[in-house]
Amino acid sequence: MLDNSVKSAATAGNPDEKAFDRVLESVARRRQEFEEKRHVTRDMIDEFKKAGLYRASTPRRFGGEPLP
C-alpha cells in the first residue's frame, strides 16, 4: 500500500477519492498478475480512466494532465 503522503499527492487533483481508493486496492490485489503479463491489462486502464487517473499519469503532449 502507498503511504499517506503519496496517496494525498495522488488524490490532490482527483475529486473522487473513493474511486482512487478502489483503483489502488485493485492494483495492489492484481500486481502479481501485471508483473507476470508485463503490462497493465485493458480492464485496469478502463478503471484508471473512470477514476480520473489515466490522464493524470499521461504526458501533456499526449493529452494528459500530469499530476504528482
PDB file of N, CA, C and O in Angstrom:
ATOM      1  N   MET A   1       0.821  -1.186   0.000  1.00  0.00           N
ATOM      2  CA  MET A   1       0.000   0.000   0.000  1.00  0.00           C
ATOM      3  C   MET A   1       0.870   1.257   0.000  1.00  0.00           C
ATOM      4  O   MET A   1       1.976   1.243   0.492  1.00  0.00           O
ATOM      5  N   LEU A   2       0.316   2.325  -0.509  1.00  0.00           N
ATOM      6  CA  LEU A   2       1.024   3.600  -0.521  1.00  0.00           C
ATOM      7  C   LEU A   2       0.889   4.280   0.828  1.00  0.00           C
ATOM      8  O   LEU A   2      -0.120   4.150   1.503  1.00  0.00           O
ATOM      9  N   ASP A   3       1.927   5.024   1.214  1.00  0.00           N
ATOM     10  CA  ASP A   3       1.795   5.771   2.448  1.00  0.00           C
ATOM     11  C   ASP A   3       0.896   6.982   2.210  1.00  0.00           C
ATOM     12  O   ASP A   3       0.583   7.341   1.090  1.00  0.00           O
ATOM     13  N   ASN A   4       0.475   7.633   3.274  1.00  0.00           N
ATOM     14  CA  ASN A   4      -0.486   8.735   3.164  1.00  0.00           C
ATOM     15  C   ASN A   4       0.024   9.912   2.355  1.00  0.00           C
ATOM     16  O   ASN A   4      -0.748  10.575   1.685  1.00  0.00           O
ATOM     17  N   SER A   5       1.343  10.205   2.410  1.00  0.00           N
ATOM     18  CA  SER A   5       1.859  11.347   1.651  1.00  0.00           C
ATOM     19  C   SER A   5       1.743  11.103   0.158  1.00  0.00           C
ATOM     20  O   SER A   5       1.409  12.000  -0.595  1.00  0.00           O
ATOM     21  N   VAL A   6       2.015   9.868  -0.271  1.00  0.00           N
ATOM     22  CA  VAL A   6       1.887   9.543  -1.692  1.00  0.00           C
ATOM     23  C   VAL A   6       0.422   9.560  -2.085  1.00  0.00           C
ATOM     24  O   VAL A   6       0.046  10.101  -3.104  1.00  0.00           O
ATOM     25  N   LYS A   7      -0.412   8.981  -1.260  1.00  0.00           N
ATOM     26  CA  LYS A   7      -1.839   8.952  -1.551  1.00  0.00           C
ATOM     27  C   LYS A   7      -2.405  10.359  -1.635  1.00  0.00           C
ATOM     28  O   LYS A   7      -3.168  10.673  -2.544  1.00  0.00           O
ATOM     29  N   SER A   8      -2.020  11.246  -0.726  1.00  0.00           N
ATOM     30  CA  SER A   8      -2.512  12.618  -0.737  1.00  0.00           C
ATOM     31  C   SER A   8      -2.107  13.334  -2.015  1.00  0.00           C
ATOM     32  O   SER A   8      -2.894  14.036  -2.626  1.00  0.00           O
ATOM     33  N   ALA A   9      -0.873  13.151  -2.431  1.00  0.00           N
ATOM     34  CA  ALA A   9      -0.402  13.784  -3.661  1.00  0.00           C
ATOM     35  C   ALA A   9      -1.164  13.243  -4.860  1.00  0.00           C
ATOM     36  O   ALA A   9      -1.531  13.985  -5.760  1.00  0.00           O
ATOM     37  N   ALA A  10      -1.421  11.962  -4.861  1.00  0.00           N
ATOM     38  CA  ALA A  10      -2.096  11.349  -5.995  1.00  0.00           C
ATOM     39  C   ALA A  10      -3.547  11.789  -6.089  1.00  0.00           C
ATOM     40  O   ALA A  10      -4.105  11.868  -7.177  1.00  0.00           O
ATOM     41  N   THR A  11      -4.185  12.064  -4.966  1.00  0.00           N
ATOM     42  CA  THR A  11      -5.595  12.432  -4.994  1.00  0.00           C
ATOM     43  C   THR A  11      -5.812  13.933  -5.045  1.00  0.00           C
ATOM     44  O   THR A  11      -6.947  14.386  -5.136  1.00  0.00           O
ATOM     45  N   ALA A  12      -4.748  14.707  -5.029  1.00  0.00           N
ATOM     46  CA  ALA A  12      -4.885  16.165  -4.982  1.00  0.00           C
ATOM     47  C   ALA A  12      -5.730  16.710  -6.121  1.00  0.00           C
ATOM     48  O   ALA A  12      -6.519  17.618  -5.923  1.00  0.00           O
ATOM     49  N   GLY A  13      -5.599  16.160  -7.325  1.00  0.00           N
ATOM     50  CA  GLY A  13      -6.351  16.652  -8.458  1.00  0.00           C
ATOM     51  C   GLY A  13      -7.569  15.821  -8.784  1.00  0.00           C
ATOM     52  O   GLY A  13      -8.233  16.047  -9.787  1.00  0.00           O
ATOM     53  N   ASN A  14      -7.871  14.849  -7.961  1.00  0.00           N
ATOM     54  CA  ASN A  14      -8.965  13.927  -8.234  1.00  0.00           C
ATOM     55  C   ASN A  14     -10.090  14.130  -7.225  1.00  0.00           C
ATOM     56  O   ASN A  14      -9.923  13.827  -6.052  1.00  0.00           O
ATOM     57  N   PRO A  15     -11.235  14.618  -7.666  1.00  0.00           N
ATOM     58  CA  PRO A  15     -12.329  14.888  -6.750  1.00  0.00           C
ATOM     59  C   PRO A  15     -12.965  13.631  -6.161  1.00  0.00           C
ATOM     60  O   PRO A  15     -13.633  13.696  -5.163  1.00  0.00           O
ATOM     61  N   ASP A  16     -12.741  12.446  -6.778  1.00  0.00           N
ATOM     62  CA  ASP A  16     -13.380  11.223  -6.321  1.00  0.00           C
ATOM     63  C   ASP A  16     -12.362  10.328  -5.611  1.00  0.00           C
ATOM     64  O   ASP A  16     -11.808   9.410  -6.177  1.00  0.00           O
ATOM     65  N   GLU A  17     -12.121  10.617  -4.361  1.00  0.00           N
ATOM     66  CA  GLU A  17     -11.117   9.870  -3.591  1.00  0.00           C
ATOM     67  C   GLU A  17     -11.535   8.415  -3.399  1.00  0.00           C
ATOM     68  O   GLU A  17     -10.682   7.525  -3.366  1.00  0.00           O
ATOM     69  N   LYS A  18     -12.835   8.138  -3.310  1.00  0.00           N
ATOM     70  CA  LYS A  18     -13.280   6.751  -3.169  1.00  0.00           C
ATOM     71  C   LYS A  18     -12.925   5.938  -4.415  1.00  0.00           C
ATOM     72  O   LYS A  18     -12.523   4.784  -4.303  1.00  0.00           O
ATOM     73  N   ALA A  19     -13.059   6.545  -5.587  1.00  0.00           N
ATOM     74  CA  ALA A  19     -12.686   5.856  -6.821  1.00  0.00           C
ATOM     75  C   ALA A  19     -11.190   5.573  -6.825  1.00  0.00           C
ATOM     76  O   ALA A  19     -10.753   4.485  -7.216  1.00  0.00           O
ATOM     77  N   PHE A  20     -10.404   6.532  -6.374  1.00  0.00           N
ATOM     78  CA  PHE A  20      -8.960   6.330  -6.280  1.00  0.00           C
ATOM     79  C   PHE A  20      -8.652   5.162  -5.351  1.00  0.00           C
ATOM     80  O   PHE A  20      -7.836   4.293  -5.669  1.00  0.00           O
ATOM     81  N   ASP A  21      -9.307   5.115  -4.204  1.00  0.00           N
ATOM     82  CA  ASP A  21      -9.078   4.033  -3.245  1.00  0.00           C
ATOM     83  C   ASP A  21      -9.426   2.673  -3.850  1.00  0.00           C
ATOM     84  O   ASP A  21      -8.695   1.708  -3.653  1.00  0.00           O
ATOM     85  N   ARG A  22     -10.533   2.607  -4.602  1.00  0.00           N
ATOM     86  CA  ARG A  22     -10.916   1.345  -5.244  1.00  0.00           C
ATOM     87  C   ARG A  22      -9.863   0.898  -6.251  1.00  0.00           C
ATOM     88  O   ARG A  22      -9.494  -0.272  -6.296  1.00  0.00           O
ATOM     89  N   VAL A  23      -9.375   1.837  -7.055  1.00  0.00           N
ATOM     90  CA  VAL A  23      -8.352   1.507  -8.052  1.00  0.00           C
ATOM     91  C   VAL A  23      -7.071   1.071  -7.350  1.00  0.00           C
ATOM     92  O   VAL A  23      -6.447   0.081  -7.740  1.00  0.00           O
ATOM     93  N   LEU A  24      -6.692   1.774  -6.309  1.00  0.00           N
ATOM     94  CA  LEU A  24      -5.478   1.439  -5.568  1.00  0.00           C
ATOM     95  C   LEU A  24      -5.568   0.019  -5.002  1.00  0.00           C
ATOM     96  O   LEU A  24      -4.617  -0.760  -5.092  1.00  0.00           O
ATOM     97  N   GLU A  25      -6.701  -0.334  -4.461  1.00  0.00           N
ATOM     98  CA  GLU A  25      -6.901  -1.685  -3.927  1.00  0.00           C
ATOM     99  C   GLU A  25      -6.828  -2.727  -5.034  1.00  0.00           C
ATOM    100  O   GLU A  25      -6.230  -3.791  -4.847  1.00  0.00           O
ATOM    101  N   SER A  26      -7.417  -2.437  -6.181  1.00  0.00           N
ATOM    102  CA  SER A  26      -7.365  -3.369  -7.310  1.00  0.00           C
ATOM    103  C   SER A  26      -5.941  -3.586  -7.794  1.00  0.00           C
ATOM    104  O   SER A  26      -5.531  -4.719  -8.072  1.00  0.00           O
ATOM    105  N   VAL A  27      -5.194  -2.503  -7.902  1.00  0.00           N
ATOM    106  CA  VAL A  27      -3.799  -2.616  -8.348  1.00  0.00           C
ATOM    107  C   VAL A  27      -3.002  -3.453  -7.356  1.00  0.00           C
ATOM    108  O   VAL A  27      -2.239  -4.343  -7.749  1.00  0.00           O
ATOM    109  N   ALA A  28      -3.177  -3.189  -6.076  1.00  0.00           N
ATOM    110  CA  ALA A  28      -2.451  -3.942  -5.052  1.00  0.00           C
ATOM    111  C   ALA A  28      -2.806  -5.429  -5.125  1.00  0.00           C
ATOM    112  O   ALA A  28      -1.923  -6.289  -5.041  1.00  0.00           O
ATOM    113  N   ARG A  29      -4.064  -5.717  -5.315  1.00  0.00           N
ATOM    114  CA  ARG A  29      -4.536  -7.102  -5.381  1.00  0.00           C
ATOM    115  C   ARG A  29      -4.023  -7.819  -6.628  1.00  0.00           C
ATOM    116  O   ARG A  29      -3.734  -9.005  -6.590  1.00  0.00           O
ATOM    117  N   ARG A  30      -3.884  -7.078  -7.729  1.00  0.00           N
ATOM    118  CA  ARG A  30      -3.554  -7.702  -9.017  1.00  0.00           C
ATOM    119  C   ARG A  30      -2.119  -7.471  -9.471  1.00  0.00           C
ATOM    120  O   ARG A  30      -1.766  -7.835 -10.581  1.00  0.00           O
ATOM    121  N   ARG A  31      -1.274  -6.903  -8.630  1.00  0.00           N
ATOM    122  CA  ARG A  31       0.061  -6.540  -9.086  1.00  0.00           C
ATOM    123  C   ARG A  31       0.877  -7.723  -9.564  1.00  0.00           C
ATOM    124  O   ARG A  31       1.653  -7.591 -10.498  1.00  0.00           O
ATOM    125  N   GLN A  32       0.704  -8.897  -8.966  1.00  0.00           N
ATOM    126  CA  GLN A  32       1.424 -10.090  -9.426  1.00  0.00           C
ATOM    127  C   GLN A  32       0.997 -10.437 -10.856  1.00  0.00           C
ATOM    128  O   GLN A  32       1.824 -10.770 -11.698  1.00  0.00           O
ATOM    129  N   GLU A  33      -0.287 -10.326 -11.133  1.00  0.00           N
ATOM    130  CA  GLU A  33      -0.800 -10.578 -12.495  1.00  0.00           C
ATOM    131  C   GLU A  33      -0.150  -9.634 -13.498  1.00  0.00           C
ATOM    132  O   GLU A  33       0.299 -10.059 -14.567  1.00  0.00           O
ATOM    133  N   PHE A  34      -0.076  -8.359 -13.172  1.00  0.00           N
ATOM    134  CA  PHE A  34       0.524  -7.377 -14.082  1.00  0.00           C
ATOM    135  C   PHE A  34       2.009  -7.661 -14.284  1.00  0.00           C
ATOM    136  O   PHE A  34       2.533  -7.518 -15.385  1.00  0.00           O
ATOM    137  N   GLU A  35       2.662  -8.073 -13.209  1.00  0.00           N
ATOM    138  CA  GLU A  35       4.085  -8.409 -13.314  1.00  0.00           C
ATOM    139  C   GLU A  35       4.284  -9.598 -14.251  1.00  0.00           C
ATOM    140  O   GLU A  35       5.168  -9.588 -15.108  1.00  0.00           O
ATOM    141  N   GLU A  36       3.458 -10.619 -14.107  1.00  0.00           N
ATOM    142  CA  GLU A  36       3.570 -11.811 -14.947  1.00  0.00           C
ATOM    143  C   GLU A  36       3.282 -11.497 -16.413  1.00  0.00           C
ATOM    144  O   GLU A  36       3.956 -12.005 -17.309  1.00  0.00           O
ATOM    145  N   LYS A  37       2.268 -10.672 -16.649  1.00  0.00           N
ATOM    146  CA  LYS A  37       1.910 -10.316 -18.031  1.00  0.00           C
ATOM    147  C   LYS A  37       2.834  -9.262 -18.612  1.00  0.00           C
ATOM    148  O   LYS A  37       2.848  -9.043 -19.817  1.00  0.00           O
ATOM    149  N   ARG A  38       3.567  -8.552 -17.728  1.00  0.00           N
ATOM    150  CA  ARG A  38       4.496  -7.486 -18.121  1.00  0.00           C
ATOM    151  C   ARG A  38       3.777  -6.261 -18.664  1.00  0.00           C
ATOM    152  O   ARG A  38       4.369  -5.460 -19.382  1.00  0.00           O
ATOM    153  N   HIS A  39       2.495  -6.106 -18.342  1.00  0.00           N
ATOM    154  CA  HIS A  39       1.735  -4.915 -18.694  1.00  0.00           C
ATOM    155  C   HIS A  39       0.485  -4.833 -17.819  1.00  0.00           C
ATOM    156  O   HIS A  39       0.081  -5.817 -17.219  1.00  0.00           O
ATOM    157  N   VAL A  40      -0.078  -3.642 -17.767  1.00  0.00           N
ATOM    158  CA  VAL A  40      -1.340  -3.429 -17.065  1.00  0.00           C
ATOM    159  C   VAL A  40      -2.458  -3.758 -18.048  1.00  0.00           C
ATOM    160  O   VAL A  40      -2.459  -3.287 -19.181  1.00  0.00           O
ATOM    161  N   THR A  41      -3.400  -4.553 -17.618  1.00  0.00           N
ATOM    162  CA  THR A  41      -4.465  -5.018 -18.510  1.00  0.00           C
ATOM    163  C   THR A  41      -5.440  -3.900 -18.887  1.00  0.00           C
ATOM    164  O   THR A  41      -5.574  -2.896 -18.178  1.00  0.00           O
ATOM    165  N   ARG A  42      -6.092  -4.102 -19.989  1.00  0.00           N
ATOM    166  CA  ARG A  42      -7.020  -3.092 -20.533  1.00  0.00           C
ATOM    167  C   ARG A  42      -8.148  -2.764 -19.552  1.00  0.00           C
ATOM    168  O   ARG A  42      -8.544  -1.603 -19.413  1.00  0.00           O
ATOM    169  N   ASP A  43      -8.664  -3.776 -18.865  1.00  0.00           N
ATOM    170  CA  ASP A  43      -9.746  -3.512 -17.915  1.00  0.00           C
ATOM    171  C   ASP A  43      -9.274  -2.614 -16.767  1.00  0.00           C
ATOM    172  O   ASP A  43     -10.038  -1.782 -16.275  1.00  0.00           O
ATOM    173  N   MET A  44      -8.013  -2.749 -16.377  1.00  0.00           N
ATOM    174  CA  MET A  44      -7.490  -1.890 -15.320  1.00  0.00           C
ATOM    175  C   MET A  44      -7.293  -0.472 -15.837  1.00  0.00           C
ATOM    176  O   MET A  44      -7.568   0.493 -15.114  1.00  0.00           O
ATOM    177  N   ILE A  45      -6.859  -0.328 -17.060  1.00  0.00           N
ATOM    178  CA  ILE A  45      -6.743   1.007 -17.658  1.00  0.00           C
ATOM    179  C   ILE A  45      -8.110   1.673 -17.706  1.00  0.00           C
ATOM    180  O   ILE A  45      -8.238   2.867 -17.422  1.00  0.00           O
ATOM    181  N   ASP A  46      -9.144   0.899 -18.033  1.00  0.00           N
ATOM    182  CA  ASP A  46     -10.503   1.443 -18.026  1.00  0.00           C
ATOM    183  C   ASP A  46     -10.884   1.942 -16.630  1.00  0.00           C
ATOM    184  O   ASP A  46     -11.536   2.981 -16.485  1.00  0.00           O
ATOM    185  N   GLU A  47     -10.476   1.206 -15.596  1.00  0.00           N
ATOM    186  CA  GLU A  47     -10.741   1.645 -14.225  1.00  0.00           C
ATOM    187  C   GLU A  47      -9.972   2.932 -13.903  1.00  0.00           C
ATOM    188  O   GLU A  47     -10.502   3.816 -13.238  1.00  0.00           O
ATOM    189  N   PHE A  48      -8.722   3.035 -14.386  1.00  0.00           N
ATOM    190  CA  PHE A  48      -7.960   4.277 -14.205  1.00  0.00           C
ATOM    191  C   PHE A  48      -8.711   5.443 -14.822  1.00  0.00           C
ATOM    192  O   PHE A  48      -8.802   6.527 -14.237  1.00  0.00           O
ATOM    193  N   LYS A  49      -9.241   5.237 -16.018  1.00  0.00           N
ATOM    194  CA  LYS A  49      -9.972   6.307 -16.709  1.00  0.00           C
ATOM    195  C   LYS A  49     -11.224   6.709 -15.939  1.00  0.00           C
ATOM    196  O   LYS A  49     -11.505   7.898 -15.776  1.00  0.00           O
ATOM    197  N   LYS A  50     -11.986   5.729 -15.458  1.00  0.00           N
ATOM    198  CA  LYS A  50     -13.212   6.025 -14.713  1.00  0.00           C
ATOM    199  C   LYS A  50     -12.916   6.833 -13.452  1.00  0.00           C
ATOM    200  O   LYS A  50     -13.702   7.685 -13.056  1.00  0.00           O
ATOM    201  N   ALA A  51     -11.783   6.540 -12.824  1.00  0.00           N
ATOM    202  CA  ALA A  51     -11.412   7.234 -11.578  1.00  0.00           C
ATOM    203  C   ALA A  51     -10.735   8.577 -11.843  1.00  0.00           C
ATOM    204  O   ALA A  51     -10.421   9.311 -10.919  1.00  0.00           O
ATOM    205  N   GLY A  52     -10.486   8.891 -13.119  1.00  0.00           N
ATOM    206  CA  GLY A  52      -9.844  10.144 -13.459  1.00  0.00           C
ATOM    207  C   GLY A  52      -8.333  10.112 -13.314  1.00  0.00           C
ATOM    208  O   GLY A  52      -7.687  11.153 -13.277  1.00  0.00           O
ATOM    209  N   LEU A  53      -7.766   8.918 -13.232  1.00  0.00           N
ATOM    210  CA  LEU A  53      -6.327   8.781 -13.018  1.00  0.00           C
ATOM    211  C   LEU A  53      -5.532   8.639 -14.305  1.00  0.00           C
ATOM    212  O   LEU A  53      -4.352   8.939 -14.321  1.00  0.00           O
ATOM    213  N   TYR A  54      -6.143   8.173 -15.347  1.00  0.00           N
ATOM    214  CA  TYR A  54      -5.380   7.900 -16.569  1.00  0.00           C
ATOM    215  C   TYR A  54      -4.739   9.164 -17.122  1.00  0.00           C
ATOM    216  O   TYR A  54      -3.570   9.181 -17.429  1.00  0.00           O
ATOM    217  N   ARG A  55      -5.496  10.225 -17.222  1.00  0.00           N
ATOM    218  CA  ARG A  55      -4.949  11.480 -17.749  1.00  0.00           C
ATOM    219  C   ARG A  55      -3.926  12.074 -16.795  1.00  0.00           C
ATOM    220  O   ARG A  55      -3.014  12.775 -17.203  1.00  0.00           O
ATOM    221  N   ALA A  56      -4.038  11.770 -15.522  1.00  0.00           N
ATOM    222  CA  ALA A  56      -3.104  12.307 -14.537  1.00  0.00           C
ATOM    223  C   ALA A  56      -1.698  11.752 -14.732  1.00  0.00           C
ATOM    224  O   ALA A  56      -0.724  12.399 -14.386  1.00  0.00           O
ATOM    225  N   SER A  57      -1.600  10.570 -15.297  1.00  0.00           N
ATOM    226  CA  SER A  57      -0.281   9.964 -15.479  1.00  0.00           C
ATOM    227  C   SER A  57       0.168   9.969 -16.940  1.00  0.00           C
ATOM    228  O   SER A  57       1.186   9.380 -17.279  1.00  0.00           O
ATOM    229  N   THR A  58      -0.583  10.640 -17.781  1.00  0.00           N
ATOM    230  CA  THR A  58      -0.257  10.710 -19.205  1.00  0.00           C
ATOM    231  C   THR A  58       0.449  12.040 -19.491  1.00  0.00           C
ATOM    232  O   THR A  58      -0.012  13.087 -19.056  1.00  0.00           O
ATOM    233  N   PRO A  59       1.563  11.996 -20.207  1.00  0.00           N
ATOM    234  CA  PRO A  59       2.264  13.244 -20.524  1.00  0.00           C
ATOM    235  C   PRO A  59       1.362  14.255 -21.232  1.00  0.00           C
ATOM    236  O   PRO A  59       0.488  13.882 -22.011  1.00  0.00           O
ATOM    237  N   ARG A  60       1.580  15.536 -20.950  1.00  0.00           N
ATOM    238  CA  ARG A  60       0.773  16.602 -21.548  1.00  0.00           C
ATOM    239  C   ARG A  60       0.769  16.515 -23.084  1.00  0.00           C
ATOM    240  O   ARG A  60      -0.248  16.744 -23.716  1.00  0.00           O
ATOM    241  N   ARG A  61       1.917  16.165 -23.670  1.00  0.00           N
ATOM    242  CA  ARG A  61       1.993  16.107 -25.136  1.00  0.00           C
ATOM    243  C   ARG A  61       1.076  15.041 -25.723  1.00  0.00           C
ATOM    244  O   ARG A  61       0.793  15.059 -26.920  1.00  0.00           O
ATOM    245  N   PHE A  62       0.577  14.110 -24.889  1.00  0.00           N
ATOM    246  CA  PHE A  62      -0.366  13.095 -25.363  1.00  0.00           C
ATOM    247  C   PHE A  62      -1.774  13.365 -24.862  1.00  0.00           C
ATOM    248  O   PHE A  62      -2.641  12.503 -24.883  1.00  0.00           O
ATOM    249  N   GLY A  63      -2.020  14.583 -24.391  1.00  0.00           N
ATOM    250  CA  GLY A  63      -3.358  14.977 -23.968  1.00  0.00           C
ATOM    251  C   GLY A  63      -3.632  14.812 -22.491  1.00  0.00           C
ATOM    252  O   GLY A  63      -4.750  14.998 -22.054  1.00  0.00           O
ATOM    253  N   GLY A  64      -2.614  14.457 -21.720  1.00  0.00           N
ATOM    254  CA  GLY A  64      -2.808  14.257 -20.299  1.00  0.00           C
ATOM    255  C   GLY A  64      -2.650  15.532 -19.495  1.00  0.00           C
ATOM    256  O   GLY A  64      -2.358  16.594 -20.030  1.00  0.00           O
ATOM    257  N   GLU A  65      -2.878  15.398 -18.230  1.00  0.00           N
ATOM    258  CA  GLU A  65      -2.703  16.482 -17.287  1.00  0.00           C
ATOM    259  C   GLU A  65      -1.793  15.955 -16.176  1.00  0.00           C
ATOM    260  O   GLU A  65      -2.264  15.486 -15.148  1.00  0.00           O
ATOM    261  N   PRO A  66      -0.464  16.000 -16.386  1.00  0.00           N
ATOM    262  CA  PRO A  66       0.462  15.403 -15.420  1.00  0.00           C
ATOM    263  C   PRO A  66       0.279  15.983 -14.020  1.00  0.00           C
ATOM    264  O   PRO A  66       0.268  17.186 -13.839  1.00  0.00           O
ATOM    265  N   LEU A  67       0.088  15.100 -13.072  1.00  0.00           N
ATOM    266  CA  LEU A  67      -0.059  15.483 -11.671  1.00  0.00           C
ATOM    267  C   LEU A  67       0.973  14.709 -10.852  1.00  0.00           C
ATOM    268  O   LEU A  67       1.420  13.652 -11.266  1.00  0.00           O
ATOM    269  N   PRO A  68       1.343  15.215  -9.690  1.00  0.00           N
ATOM    270  CA  PRO A  68       2.318  14.499  -8.850  1.00  0.00           C
ATOM    271  C   PRO A  68       1.764  13.155  -8.387  1.00  0.00           C
ATOM    272  O   PRO A  68       0.586  12.974  -8.302  1.00  0.00           O
TER     273      PRO A  68
END
